PDB file of N, CA and C in Angstrom:
ATOM      1  N   MET A   1     -23.748  27.086  35.063  1.00 79.00           N
ATOM      2  CA  MET A   1     -22.430  26.487  35.040  1.00 79.00           C
ATOM      3  C   MET A   1     -22.423  25.210  34.207  1.00 79.00           C
ATOM      4  N   LEU A   2     -23.455  24.384  34.368  1.00 77.00           N
ATOM      5  CA  LEU A   2     -23.556  23.141  33.609  1.00 77.00           C
ATOM      6  C   LEU A   2     -23.672  23.432  32.117  1.00 77.00           C
ATOM      7  N   ARG A   3     -24.403  24.475  31.790  1.00 84.00           N
ATOM      8  CA  ARG A   3     -24.566  24.879  30.387  1.00 84.00           C
ATOM      9  C   ARG A   3     -23.225  25.305  29.785  1.00 84.00           C
ATOM     10  N   LEU A   4     -22.418  26.004  30.540  1.00 83.00           N
ATOM     11  CA  LEU A   4     -21.116  26.459  30.081  1.00 83.00           C
ATOM     12  C   LEU A   4     -20.193  25.270  29.817  1.00 83.00           C
ATOM     13  N   VAL A   5     -20.232  24.279  30.692  1.00 83.00           N
ATOM     14  CA  VAL A   5     -19.410  23.079  30.525  1.00 83.00           C
ATOM     15  C   VAL A   5     -19.807  22.345  29.262  1.00 83.00           C
ATOM     16  N   SER A   6     -21.095  22.206  29.003  1.00 85.00           N
ATOM     17  CA  SER A   6     -21.540  21.501  27.809  1.00 85.00           C
ATOM     18  C   SER A   6     -21.157  22.272  26.533  1.00 85.00           C
ATOM     19  N   ILE A   7     -21.199  23.581  26.579  1.00 84.00           N
ATOM     20  CA  ILE A   7     -20.789  24.388  25.423  1.00 84.00           C
ATOM     21  C   ILE A   7     -19.293  24.224  25.169  1.00 84.00           C
ATOM     22  N   LEU A   8     -18.499  24.233  26.230  1.00 83.00           N
ATOM     23  CA  LEU A   8     -17.056  24.060  26.071  1.00 83.00           C
ATOM     24  C   LEU A   8     -16.717  22.668  25.530  1.00 83.00           C
ATOM     25  N   ARG A   9     -17.425  21.631  25.967  1.00 84.00           N
ATOM     26  CA  ARG A   9     -17.223  20.279  25.424  1.00 84.00           C
ATOM     27  C   ARG A   9     -17.564  20.242  23.943  1.00 84.00           C
ATOM     28  N   PHE A  10     -18.644  20.908  23.545  1.00 82.00           N
ATOM     29  CA  PHE A  10     -19.056  20.953  22.155  1.00 82.00           C
ATOM     30  C   PHE A  10     -17.984  21.637  21.299  1.00 82.00           C
ATOM     31  N   ILE A  11     -17.445  22.729  21.801  1.00 84.00           N
ATOM     32  CA  ILE A  11     -16.405  23.458  21.067  1.00 84.00           C
ATOM     33  C   ILE A  11     -15.143  22.606  20.962  1.00 84.00           C
ATOM     34  N   ARG A  12     -14.789  21.952  22.060  1.00 84.00           N
ATOM     35  CA  ARG A  12     -13.596  21.101  22.056  1.00 84.00           C
ATOM     36  C   ARG A  12     -13.752  19.961  21.068  1.00 84.00           C
ATOM     37  N   ARG A  13     -14.926  19.326  21.083  1.00 83.00           N
ATOM     38  CA  ARG A  13     -15.183  18.210  20.158  1.00 83.00           C
ATOM     39  C   ARG A  13     -15.092  18.673  18.709  1.00 83.00           C
ATOM     40  N   GLY A  14     -15.666  19.822  18.407  1.00 85.00           N
ATOM     41  CA  GLY A  14     -15.597  20.355  17.050  1.00 85.00           C
ATOM     42  C   GLY A  14     -14.185  20.688  16.625  1.00 85.00           C
ATOM     43  N   THR A  15     -13.421  21.231  17.563  1.00 89.00           N
ATOM     44  CA  THR A  15     -12.033  21.573  17.270  1.00 89.00           C
ATOM     45  C   THR A  15     -11.211  20.321  16.996  1.00 89.00           C
ATOM     46  N   VAL A  16     -11.430  19.286  17.779  1.00 88.00           N
ATOM     47  CA  VAL A  16     -10.710  18.025  17.575  1.00 88.00           C
ATOM     48  C   VAL A  16     -11.078  17.425  16.216  1.00 88.00           C
ATOM     49  N   LEU A  17     -12.363  17.427  15.862  1.00 89.00           N
ATOM     50  CA  LEU A  17     -12.778  16.888  14.567  1.00 89.00           C
ATOM     51  C   LEU A  17     -12.140  17.650  13.414  1.00 89.00           C
ATOM     52  N   VAL A  18     -12.133  18.953  13.498  1.00 91.00           N
ATOM     53  CA  VAL A  18     -11.537  19.755  12.432  1.00 91.00           C
ATOM     54  C   VAL A  18     -10.023  19.519  12.367  1.00 91.00           C
ATOM     55  N   GLY A  19      -9.372  19.467  13.512  1.00 92.00           N
ATOM     56  CA  GLY A  19      -7.924  19.246  13.538  1.00 92.00           C
ATOM     57  C   GLY A  19      -7.540  17.886  12.974  1.00 92.00           C
ATOM     58  N   VAL A  20      -8.258  16.850  13.400  1.00 92.00           N
ATOM     59  CA  VAL A  20      -7.975  15.501  12.894  1.00 92.00           C
ATOM     60  C   VAL A  20      -8.295  15.431  11.407  1.00 92.00           C
ATOM     61  N   GLY A  21      -9.385  16.055  11.004  1.00 92.00           N
ATOM     62  CA  GLY A  21      -9.749  16.058   9.587  1.00 92.00           C
ATOM     63  C   GLY A  21      -8.708  16.732   8.718  1.00 92.00           C
ATOM     64  N   LEU A  22      -8.219  17.876   9.171  1.00 94.00           N
ATOM     65  CA  LEU A  22      -7.192  18.591   8.407  1.00 94.00           C
ATOM     66  C   LEU A  22      -5.871  17.820   8.368  1.00 94.00           C
ATOM     67  N   ALA A  23      -5.446  17.312   9.508  1.00 94.00           N
ATOM     68  CA  ALA A  23      -4.173  16.583   9.559  1.00 94.00           C
ATOM     69  C   ALA A  23      -4.242  15.304   8.731  1.00 94.00           C
ATOM     70  N   GLY A  24      -5.292  14.516   8.942  1.00 93.00           N
ATOM     71  CA  GLY A  24      -5.428  13.268   8.197  1.00 93.00           C
ATOM     72  C   GLY A  24      -5.636  13.496   6.709  1.00 93.00           C
ATOM     73  N   GLY A  25      -6.417  14.506   6.367  1.00 93.00           N
ATOM     74  CA  GLY A  25      -6.644  14.820   4.958  1.00 93.00           C
ATOM     75  C   GLY A  25      -5.378  15.280   4.257  1.00 93.00           C
ATOM     76  N   THR A  26      -4.591  16.082   4.954  1.00 95.00           N
ATOM     77  CA  THR A  26      -3.329  16.551   4.374  1.00 95.00           C
ATOM     78  C   THR A  26      -2.354  15.399   4.150  1.00 95.00           C
ATOM     79  N   VAL A  27      -2.228  14.515   5.128  1.00 94.00           N
ATOM     80  CA  VAL A  27      -1.318  13.376   4.992  1.00 94.00           C
ATOM     81  C   VAL A  27      -1.810  12.437   3.886  1.00 94.00           C
ATOM     82  N   THR A  28      -3.114  12.194   3.816  1.00 92.00           N
ATOM     83  CA  THR A  28      -3.663  11.332   2.773  1.00 92.00           C
ATOM     84  C   THR A  28      -3.448  11.949   1.396  1.00 92.00           C
ATOM     85  N   ALA A  29      -3.671  13.244   1.265  1.00 94.00           N
ATOM     86  CA  ALA A  29      -3.449  13.922  -0.020  1.00 94.00           C
ATOM     87  C   ALA A  29      -1.977  13.851  -0.426  1.00 94.00           C
ATOM     88  N   ALA A  30      -1.085  13.991   0.526  1.00 94.00           N
ATOM     89  CA  ALA A  30       0.346  13.865   0.217  1.00 94.00           C
ATOM     90  C   ALA A  30       0.665  12.451  -0.266  1.00 94.00           C
ATOM     91  N   GLY A  31       0.008  11.453   0.313  1.00 92.00           N
ATOM     92  CA  GLY A  31       0.216  10.076  -0.137  1.00 92.00           C
ATOM     93  C   GLY A  31      -0.276   9.857  -1.555  1.00 92.00           C
ATOM     94  N   VAL A  32      -1.402  10.480  -1.901  1.00 92.00           N
ATOM     95  CA  VAL A  32      -1.917  10.357  -3.268  1.00 92.00           C
ATOM     96  C   VAL A  32      -0.942  10.997  -4.251  1.00 92.00           C
ATOM     97  N   VAL A  33      -0.368  12.132  -3.880  1.00 94.00           N
ATOM     98  CA  VAL A  33       0.641  12.771  -4.740  1.00 94.00           C
ATOM     99  C   VAL A  33       1.857  11.866  -4.884  1.00 94.00           C
ATOM    100  N   MET A  34       2.232  11.190  -3.810  1.00 93.00           N
ATOM    101  CA  MET A  34       3.401  10.307  -3.855  1.00 93.00           C
ATOM    102  C   MET A  34       3.164   9.053  -4.691  1.00 93.00           C
ATOM    103  N   LEU A  35       1.934   8.744  -5.008  1.00 90.00           N
ATOM    104  CA  LEU A  35       1.688   7.621  -5.916  1.00 90.00           C
ATOM    105  C   LEU A  35       2.218   7.937  -7.306  1.00 90.00           C
ATOM    106  N   VAL A  36       2.191   9.214  -7.677  1.00 91.00           N
ATOM    107  CA  VAL A  36       2.638   9.629  -8.997  1.00 91.00           C
ATOM    108  C   VAL A  36       4.106  10.050  -8.968  1.00 91.00           C
ATOM    109  N   THR A  37       4.531  10.680  -7.894  1.00 90.00           N
ATOM    110  CA  THR A  37       5.913  11.116  -7.753  1.00 90.00           C
ATOM    111  C   THR A  37       6.664  10.120  -6.875  1.00 90.00           C
ATOM    112  N   PRO A  38       7.993  10.210  -6.836  1.00 89.00           N
ATOM    113  CA  PRO A  38       8.752   9.280  -5.988  1.00 89.00           C
ATOM    114  C   PRO A  38       8.415   9.450  -4.505  1.00 89.00           C
ATOM    115  N   GLY A  39       8.194   8.350  -3.859  1.00 87.00           N
ATOM    116  CA  GLY A  39       7.896   8.383  -2.431  1.00 87.00           C
ATOM    117  C   GLY A  39       7.041   7.196  -2.030  1.00 87.00           C
ATOM    118  N   PRO A  40       6.927   6.925  -0.744  1.00 88.00           N
ATOM    119  CA  PRO A  40       6.153   5.778  -0.248  1.00 88.00           C
ATOM    120  C   PRO A  40       4.652   6.092  -0.199  1.00 88.00           C
ATOM    121  N   GLY A  41       4.006   6.172  -1.345  1.00 86.00           N
ATOM    122  CA  GLY A  41       2.618   6.607  -1.435  1.00 86.00           C
ATOM    123  C   GLY A  41       1.646   5.796  -0.602  1.00 86.00           C
ATOM    124  N   LEU A  42       1.676   4.459  -0.753  1.00 84.00           N
ATOM    125  CA  LEU A  42       0.716   3.625  -0.016  1.00 84.00           C
ATOM    126  C   LEU A  42       0.891   3.755   1.495  1.00 84.00           C
ATOM    127  N   LEU A  43       2.129   3.800   1.937  1.00 88.00           N
ATOM    128  CA  LEU A  43       2.362   3.906   3.385  1.00 88.00           C
ATOM    129  C   LEU A  43       1.848   5.236   3.936  1.00 88.00           C
ATOM    130  N   VAL A  44       2.018   6.308   3.179  1.00 91.00           N
ATOM    131  CA  VAL A  44       1.557   7.618   3.645  1.00 91.00           C
ATOM    132  C   VAL A  44       0.032   7.677   3.617  1.00 91.00           C
ATOM    133  N   ILE A  45      -0.593   7.076   2.604  1.00 90.00           N
ATOM    134  CA  ILE A  45      -2.055   7.033   2.562  1.00 90.00           C
ATOM    135  C   ILE A  45      -2.590   6.257   3.755  1.00 90.00           C
ATOM    136  N   ILE A  46      -1.974   5.137   4.057  1.00 89.00           N
ATOM    137  CA  ILE A  46      -2.408   4.334   5.208  1.00 89.00           C
ATOM    138  C   ILE A  46      -2.234   5.133   6.503  1.00 89.00           C
ATOM    139  N   THR A  47      -1.145   5.881   6.616  1.00 92.00           N
ATOM    140  CA  THR A  47      -0.939   6.719   7.805  1.00 92.00           C
ATOM    141  C   THR A  47      -2.017   7.788   7.915  1.00 92.00           C
ATOM    142  N   GLY A  48      -2.337   8.431   6.799  1.00 93.00           N
ATOM    143  CA  GLY A  48      -3.392   9.448   6.805  1.00 93.00           C
ATOM    144  C   GLY A  48      -4.738   8.873   7.188  1.00 93.00           C
ATOM    145  N   LEU A  49      -5.052   7.696   6.655  1.00 91.00           N
ATOM    146  CA  LEU A  49      -6.316   7.058   7.021  1.00 91.00           C
ATOM    147  C   LEU A  49      -6.329   6.629   8.483  1.00 91.00           C
ATOM    148  N   ALA A  50      -5.175   6.241   9.006  1.00 92.00           N
ATOM    149  CA  ALA A  50      -5.106   5.885  10.430  1.00 92.00           C
ATOM    150  C   ALA A  50      -5.381   7.104  11.301  1.00 92.00           C
ATOM    151  N   ILE A  51      -4.871   8.258  10.889  1.00 93.00           N
ATOM    152  CA  ILE A  51      -5.152   9.494  11.636  1.00 93.00           C
ATOM    153  C   ILE A  51      -6.648   9.800  11.576  1.00 93.00           C
ATOM    154  N   LEU A  52      -7.228   9.707  10.372  1.00 92.00           N
ATOM    155  CA  LEU A  52      -8.655  10.005  10.212  1.00 92.00           C
ATOM    156  C   LEU A  52      -9.542   9.005  10.947  1.00 92.00           C
ATOM    157  N   SER A  53      -9.097   7.743  11.009  1.00 91.00           N
ATOM    158  CA  SER A  53      -9.950   6.716  11.620  1.00 91.00           C
ATOM    159  C   SER A  53     -10.084   6.871  13.133  1.00 91.00           C
ATOM    160  N   THR A  54      -9.267   7.734  13.742  1.00 90.00           N
ATOM    161  CA  THR A  54      -9.435   7.974  15.174  1.00 90.00           C
ATOM    162  C   THR A  54     -10.745   8.695  15.463  1.00 90.00           C
ATOM    163  N   GLN A  55     -11.300   9.407  14.468  1.00 89.00           N
ATOM    164  CA  GLN A  55     -12.535  10.156  14.685  1.00 89.00           C
ATOM    165  C   GLN A  55     -13.665   9.786  13.723  1.00 89.00           C
ATOM    166  N   PHE A  56     -13.344   9.171  12.577  1.00 89.00           N
ATOM    167  CA  PHE A  56     -14.353   8.907  11.555  1.00 89.00           C
ATOM    168  C   PHE A  56     -14.412   7.417  11.238  1.00 89.00           C
ATOM    169  N   ALA A  57     -15.610   6.846  11.283  1.00 90.00           N
ATOM    170  CA  ALA A  57     -15.784   5.408  11.037  1.00 90.00           C
ATOM    171  C   ALA A  57     -15.499   5.051   9.579  1.00 90.00           C
ATOM    172  N   TRP A  58     -15.882   5.908   8.629  1.00 89.00           N
ATOM    173  CA  TRP A  58     -15.649   5.606   7.224  1.00 89.00           C
ATOM    174  C   TRP A  58     -14.162   5.480   6.930  1.00 89.00           C
ATOM    175  N   ALA A  59     -13.330   6.233   7.624  1.00 88.00           N
ATOM    176  CA  ALA A  59     -11.885   6.152   7.419  1.00 88.00           C
ATOM    177  C   ALA A  59     -11.343   4.822   7.942  1.00 88.00           C
ATOM    178  N   GLY A  60     -11.937   4.299   8.994  1.00 88.00           N
ATOM    179  CA  GLY A  60     -11.532   2.984   9.505  1.00 88.00           C
ATOM    180  C   GLY A  60     -11.807   1.882   8.503  1.00 88.00           C
ATOM    181  N   ARG A  61     -12.970   1.973   7.839  1.00 90.00           N
ATOM    182  CA  ARG A  61     -13.290   0.977   6.800  1.00 90.00           C
ATOM    183  C   ARG A  61     -12.344   1.107   5.609  1.00 90.00           C
ATOM    184  N   ALA A  62     -12.051   2.328   5.212  1.00 88.00           N
ATOM    185  CA  ALA A  62     -11.119   2.548   4.105  1.00 88.00           C
ATOM    186  C   ALA A  62      -9.712   2.084   4.480  1.00 88.00           C
ATOM    187  N   LEU A  63      -9.337   2.256   5.736  1.00 88.00           N
ATOM    188  CA  LEU A  63      -8.027   1.817   6.215  1.00 88.00           C
ATOM    189  C   LEU A  63      -7.895   0.304   6.095  1.00 88.00           C
ATOM    190  N   GLU A  64      -8.928  -0.417   6.454  1.00 90.00           N
ATOM    191  CA  GLU A  64      -8.882  -1.880   6.336  1.00 90.00           C
ATOM    192  C   GLU A  64      -8.718  -2.314   4.884  1.00 90.00           C
ATOM    193  N   LYS A  65      -9.408  -1.641   3.966  1.00 89.00           N
ATOM    194  CA  LYS A  65      -9.261  -1.969   2.538  1.00 89.00           C
ATOM    195  C   LYS A  65      -7.842  -1.689   2.057  1.00 89.00           C
ATOM    196  N   MET A  66      -7.264  -0.586   2.506  1.00 84.00           N
ATOM    197  CA  MET A  66      -5.905  -0.238   2.102  1.00 84.00           C
ATOM    198  C   MET A  66      -4.885  -1.216   2.685  1.00 84.00           C
ATOM    199  N   LYS A  67      -5.136  -1.702   3.880  1.00 86.00           N
ATOM    200  CA  LYS A  67      -4.233  -2.699   4.465  1.00 86.00           C
ATOM    201  C   LYS A  67      -4.240  -3.975   3.631  1.00 86.00           C
ATOM    202  N   VAL A  68      -5.421  -4.372   3.163  1.00 89.00           N
ATOM    203  CA  VAL A  68      -5.517  -5.564   2.314  1.00 89.00           C
ATOM    204  C   VAL A  68      -4.743  -5.340   1.015  1.00 89.00           C
ATOM    205  N   ARG A  69      -4.888  -4.162   0.418  1.00 85.00           N
ATOM    206  CA  ARG A  69      -4.155  -3.855  -0.817  1.00 85.00           C
ATOM    207  C   ARG A  69      -2.654  -3.847  -0.581  1.00 85.00           C
ATOM    208  N   ALA A  70      -2.228  -3.316   0.541  1.00 82.00           N
ATOM    209  CA  ALA A  70      -0.801  -3.265   0.847  1.00 82.00           C
ATOM    210  C   ALA A  70      -0.241  -4.672   1.033  1.00 82.00           C
ATOM    211  N   ARG A  71      -0.985  -5.527   1.719  1.00 87.00           N
ATOM    212  CA  ARG A  71      -0.531  -6.917   1.883  1.00 87.00           C
ATOM    213  C   ARG A  71      -0.437  -7.622   0.539  1.00 87.00           C
ATOM    214  N   SER A  72      -1.416  -7.380  -0.324  1.00 87.00           N
ATOM    215  CA  SER A  72      -1.409  -7.984  -1.648  1.00 87.00           C
ATOM    216  C   SER A  72      -0.195  -7.516  -2.451  1.00 87.00           C
ATOM    217  N   ALA A  73       0.103  -6.229  -2.404  1.00 83.00           N
ATOM    218  CA  ALA A  73       1.270  -5.701  -3.119  1.00 83.00           C
ATOM    219  C   ALA A  73       2.558  -6.294  -2.552  1.00 83.00           C
ATOM    220  N   ARG A  74       2.624  -6.419  -1.231  1.00 84.00           N
ATOM    221  CA  ARG A  74       3.816  -7.003  -0.617  1.00 84.00           C
ATOM    222  C   ARG A  74       4.001  -8.451  -1.041  1.00 84.00           C
ATOM    223  N   ASN A  75       2.920  -9.229  -1.050  1.00 86.00           N
ATOM    224  CA  ASN A  75       3.017 -10.632  -1.443  1.00 86.00           C
ATOM    225  C   ASN A  75       3.403 -10.772  -2.905  1.00 86.00           C
ATOM    226  N   LYS A  76       2.853  -9.905  -3.752  1.00 85.00           N
ATOM    227  CA  LYS A  76       3.183  -9.960  -5.177  1.00 85.00           C
ATOM    228  C   LYS A  76       4.656  -9.630  -5.397  1.00 85.00           C
ATOM    229  N   ALA A  77       5.166  -8.621  -4.723  1.00 80.00           N
ATOM    230  CA  ALA A  77       6.576  -8.244  -4.858  1.00 80.00           C
ATOM    231  C   ALA A  77       7.476  -9.337  -4.306  1.00 80.00           C
ATOM    232  N   SER A  78       7.083  -9.946  -3.216  1.00 81.00           N
ATOM    233  CA  SER A  78       7.876 -11.019  -2.620  1.00 81.00           C
ATOM    234  C   SER A  78       7.929 -12.226  -3.548  1.00 81.00           C
ATOM    235  N   ALA A  79       6.811 -12.564  -4.164  1.00 78.00           N
ATOM    236  CA  ALA A  79       6.785 -13.697  -5.080  1.00 78.00           C
ATOM    237  C   ALA A  79       7.662 -13.424  -6.296  1.00 78.00           C
ATOM    238  N   ARG A  80       7.626 -12.200  -6.800  1.00 74.00           N
ATOM    239  CA  ARG A  80       8.449 -11.838  -7.953  1.00 74.00           C
ATOM    240  C   ARG A  80       9.931 -11.932  -7.591  1.00 74.00           C
ATOM    241  N   ARG A  81      10.295 -11.440  -6.396  1.00 71.00           N
ATOM    242  CA  ARG A  81      11.684 -11.483  -5.947  1.00 71.00           C
ATOM    243  C   ARG A  81      12.137 -12.935  -5.768  1.00 71.00           C
ATOM    244  N   CYS A  82      11.275 -13.764  -5.207  1.00 69.00           N
ATOM    245  CA  CYS A  82      11.606 -15.172  -4.993  1.00 69.00           C
ATOM    246  C   CYS A  82      11.810 -15.879  -6.329  1.00 69.00           C
ATOM    247  N   HIS A  83      10.964 -15.545  -7.316  1.00 66.00           N
ATOM    248  CA  HIS A  83      11.083 -16.157  -8.639  1.00 66.00           C
ATOM    249  C   HIS A  83      12.413 -15.766  -9.279  1.00 66.00           C
ATOM    250  N   ARG A  84      12.799 -14.492  -9.169  1.00 68.00           N
ATOM    251  CA  ARG A  84      14.070 -14.045  -9.732  1.00 68.00           C
ATOM    252  C   ARG A  84      15.242 -14.752  -9.059  1.00 68.00           C
ATOM    253  N   ARG A  85      15.165 -14.897  -7.738  1.00 66.00           N
ATOM    254  CA  ARG A  85      16.243 -15.554  -7.008  1.00 66.00           C
ATOM    255  C   ARG A  85      16.374 -17.008  -7.439  1.00 66.00           C
ATOM    256  N   THR A  86      15.236 -17.678  -7.612  1.00 68.00           N
ATOM    257  CA  THR A  86      15.254 -19.073  -8.037  1.00 68.00           C
ATOM    258  C   THR A  86      15.854 -19.193  -9.428  1.00 68.00           C
ATOM    259  N   GLU A  87      15.467 -18.298 -10.321  1.00 68.00           N
ATOM    260  CA  GLU A  87      16.005 -18.318 -11.681  1.00 68.00           C
ATOM    261  C   GLU A  87      17.506 -18.058 -11.673  1.00 68.00           C
ATOM    262  N   ALA A  88      17.980 -17.190 -10.790  1.00 66.00           N
ATOM    263  CA  ALA A  88      19.408 -16.886 -10.740  1.00 66.00           C
ATOM    264  C   ALA A  88      20.203 -18.056 -10.186  1.00 66.00           C
ATOM    265  N   LEU A  89      19.664 -18.737  -9.202  1.00 67.00           N
ATOM    266  CA  LEU A  89      20.392 -19.848  -8.592  1.00 67.00           C
ATOM    267  C   LEU A  89      20.307 -21.125  -9.415  1.00 67.00           C
ATOM    268  N   HIS A  90      19.189 -21.324 -10.098  1.00 66.00           N
ATOM    269  CA  HIS A  90      18.967 -22.544 -10.877  1.00 66.00           C
ATOM    270  C   HIS A  90      18.487 -22.175 -12.276  1.00 66.00           C
ATOM    271  N   PRO A  91      19.414 -21.747 -13.146  1.00 63.00           N
ATOM    272  CA  PRO A  91      18.972 -21.338 -14.477  1.00 63.00           C
ATOM    273  C   PRO A  91      18.447 -22.532 -15.272  1.00 63.00           C
ATOM    274  N   ARG A  92      17.544 -22.236 -16.184  1.00 63.00           N
ATOM    275  CA  ARG A  92      16.991 -23.290 -17.025  1.00 63.00           C
ATOM    276  C   ARG A  92      18.053 -23.762 -17.998  1.00 63.00           C
ATOM    277  N   LYS A  93      17.943 -24.995 -18.415  1.00 62.00           N
ATOM    278  CA  LYS A  93      18.918 -25.561 -19.340  1.00 62.00           C
ATOM    279  C   LYS A  93      18.775 -24.972 -20.741  1.00 62.00           C
ATOM    280  N   ASP A  94      17.574 -24.506 -21.074  1.00 60.00           N
ATOM    281  CA  ASP A  94      17.349 -24.018 -22.430  1.00 60.00           C
ATOM    282  C   ASP A  94      17.513 -22.509 -22.556  1.00 60.00           C
ATOM    283  N   THR A  95      18.274 -21.890 -21.628  1.00 60.00           N
ATOM    284  CA  THR A  95      18.518 -20.448 -21.724  1.00 60.00           C
ATOM    285  C   THR A  95      19.988 -20.196 -21.973  1.00 60.00           C
ATOM    286  N   ASN A  96      20.288 -19.083 -22.625  1.00 59.00           N
ATOM    287  CA  ASN A  96      21.674 -18.729 -22.865  1.00 59.00           C
ATOM    288  C   ASN A  96      22.184 -17.855 -21.719  1.00 59.00           C
ATOM    289  N   VAL A  97      23.339 -17.249 -21.871  1.00 59.00           N
ATOM    290  CA  VAL A  97      23.964 -16.484 -20.799  1.00 59.00           C
ATOM    291  C   VAL A  97      23.112 -15.276 -20.391  1.00 59.00           C
ATOM    292  N   GLU A  98      22.424 -14.649 -21.340  1.00 60.00           N
ATOM    293  CA  GLU A  98      21.657 -13.444 -21.050  1.00 60.00           C
ATOM    294  C   GLU A  98      20.290 -13.747 -20.450  1.00 60.00           C
ATOM    295  N   GLY A  99      19.965 -15.005 -20.253  1.00 58.00           N
ATOM    296  CA  GLY A  99      18.689 -15.355 -19.665  1.00 58.00           C
ATOM    297  C   GLY A  99      17.584 -15.556 -20.682  1.00 58.00           C
ATOM    298  N   ARG A 100      17.933 -15.437 -21.951  1.00 64.00           N
ATOM    299  CA  ARG A 100      16.936 -15.654 -22.997  1.00 64.00           C
ATOM    300  C   ARG A 100      16.959 -17.111 -23.414  1.00 64.00           C
ATOM    301  N   ARG A 101      15.834 -17.552 -23.911  1.00 63.00           N
ATOM    302  CA  ARG A 101      15.792 -18.932 -24.374  1.00 63.00           C
ATOM    303  C   ARG A 101      16.644 -19.098 -25.623  1.00 63.00           C
ATOM    304  N   ALA A 102      17.411 -20.146 -25.634  1.00 60.00           N
ATOM    305  CA  ALA A 102      18.257 -20.424 -26.787  1.00 60.00           C
ATOM    306  C   ALA A 102      17.400 -20.952 -27.930  1.00 60.00           C
ATOM    307  N   PRO A 103      17.750 -20.595 -29.168  1.00 63.00           N
ATOM    308  CA  PRO A 103      16.982 -21.120 -30.302  1.00 63.00           C
ATOM    309  C   PRO A 103      17.157 -22.637 -30.386  1.00 63.00           C
ATOM    310  N   ARG A 104      16.082 -23.288 -30.689  1.00 65.00           N
ATOM    311  CA  ARG A 104      16.111 -24.748 -30.770  1.00 65.00           C
ATOM    312  C   ARG A 104      16.684 -25.180 -32.103  1.00 65.00           C
ATOM    313  N   SER A 105      17.499 -26.202 -32.070  1.00 64.00           N
ATOM    314  CA  SER A 105      18.054 -26.732 -33.308  1.00 64.00           C
ATOM    315  C   SER A 105      17.041 -27.661 -33.949  1.00 64.00           C
ATOM    316  N   ARG A 106      17.303 -28.038 -35.193  1.00 63.00           N
ATOM    317  CA  ARG A 106      16.388 -28.938 -35.907  1.00 63.00           C
ATOM    318  C   ARG A 106      16.280 -30.295 -35.210  1.00 63.00           C
ATOM    319  N   ALA A 107      17.347 -30.752 -34.614  1.00 60.00           N
ATOM    320  CA  ALA A 107      17.331 -32.049 -33.943  1.00 60.00           C
ATOM    321  C   ALA A 107      16.423 -32.004 -32.706  1.00 60.00           C
ATOM    322  N   ASP A 108      16.367 -30.860 -32.015  1.00 57.00           N
ATOM    323  CA  ASP A 108      15.539 -30.732 -30.816  1.00 57.00           C
ATOM    324  C   ASP A 108      14.049 -30.606 -31.139  1.00 57.00           C
ATOM    325  N   ARG A 109      13.726 -30.183 -32.337  1.00 57.00           N
ATOM    326  CA  ARG A 109      12.325 -29.934 -32.689  1.00 57.00           C
ATOM    327  C   ARG A 109      11.539 -31.213 -32.893  1.00 57.00           C
ATOM    328  N   SER A 110      12.146 -32.281 -33.233  1.00 54.00           N
ATOM    329  CA  SER A 110      11.395 -33.509 -33.511  1.00 54.00           C
ATOM    330  C   SER A 110      11.089 -34.313 -32.300  1.00 54.00           C
TER     331      SER A 110
END
């Protein structure tokens, strides 16, 4: 009876590993495709790695790296948006209506 229980645990563990591997791998692969096509690629990759990290340690390490990359992308986008907002609210004196720098006159060059 004890032998049967241990065999059933082994089968269950293998089934869980295969199921998590397939589900996480599929979601991660879909995220990689979304990097090239329209869609939230990084978020889907992070979700796939989160699924995989429930059973695999290497996926947990990869998940942490992806979280750092996602934070970096968010900060970069936020800084760019803030810069645009500042430029819109406080335009430079040496720019024309279209946001381009106005050509300097001869009097300004000296």
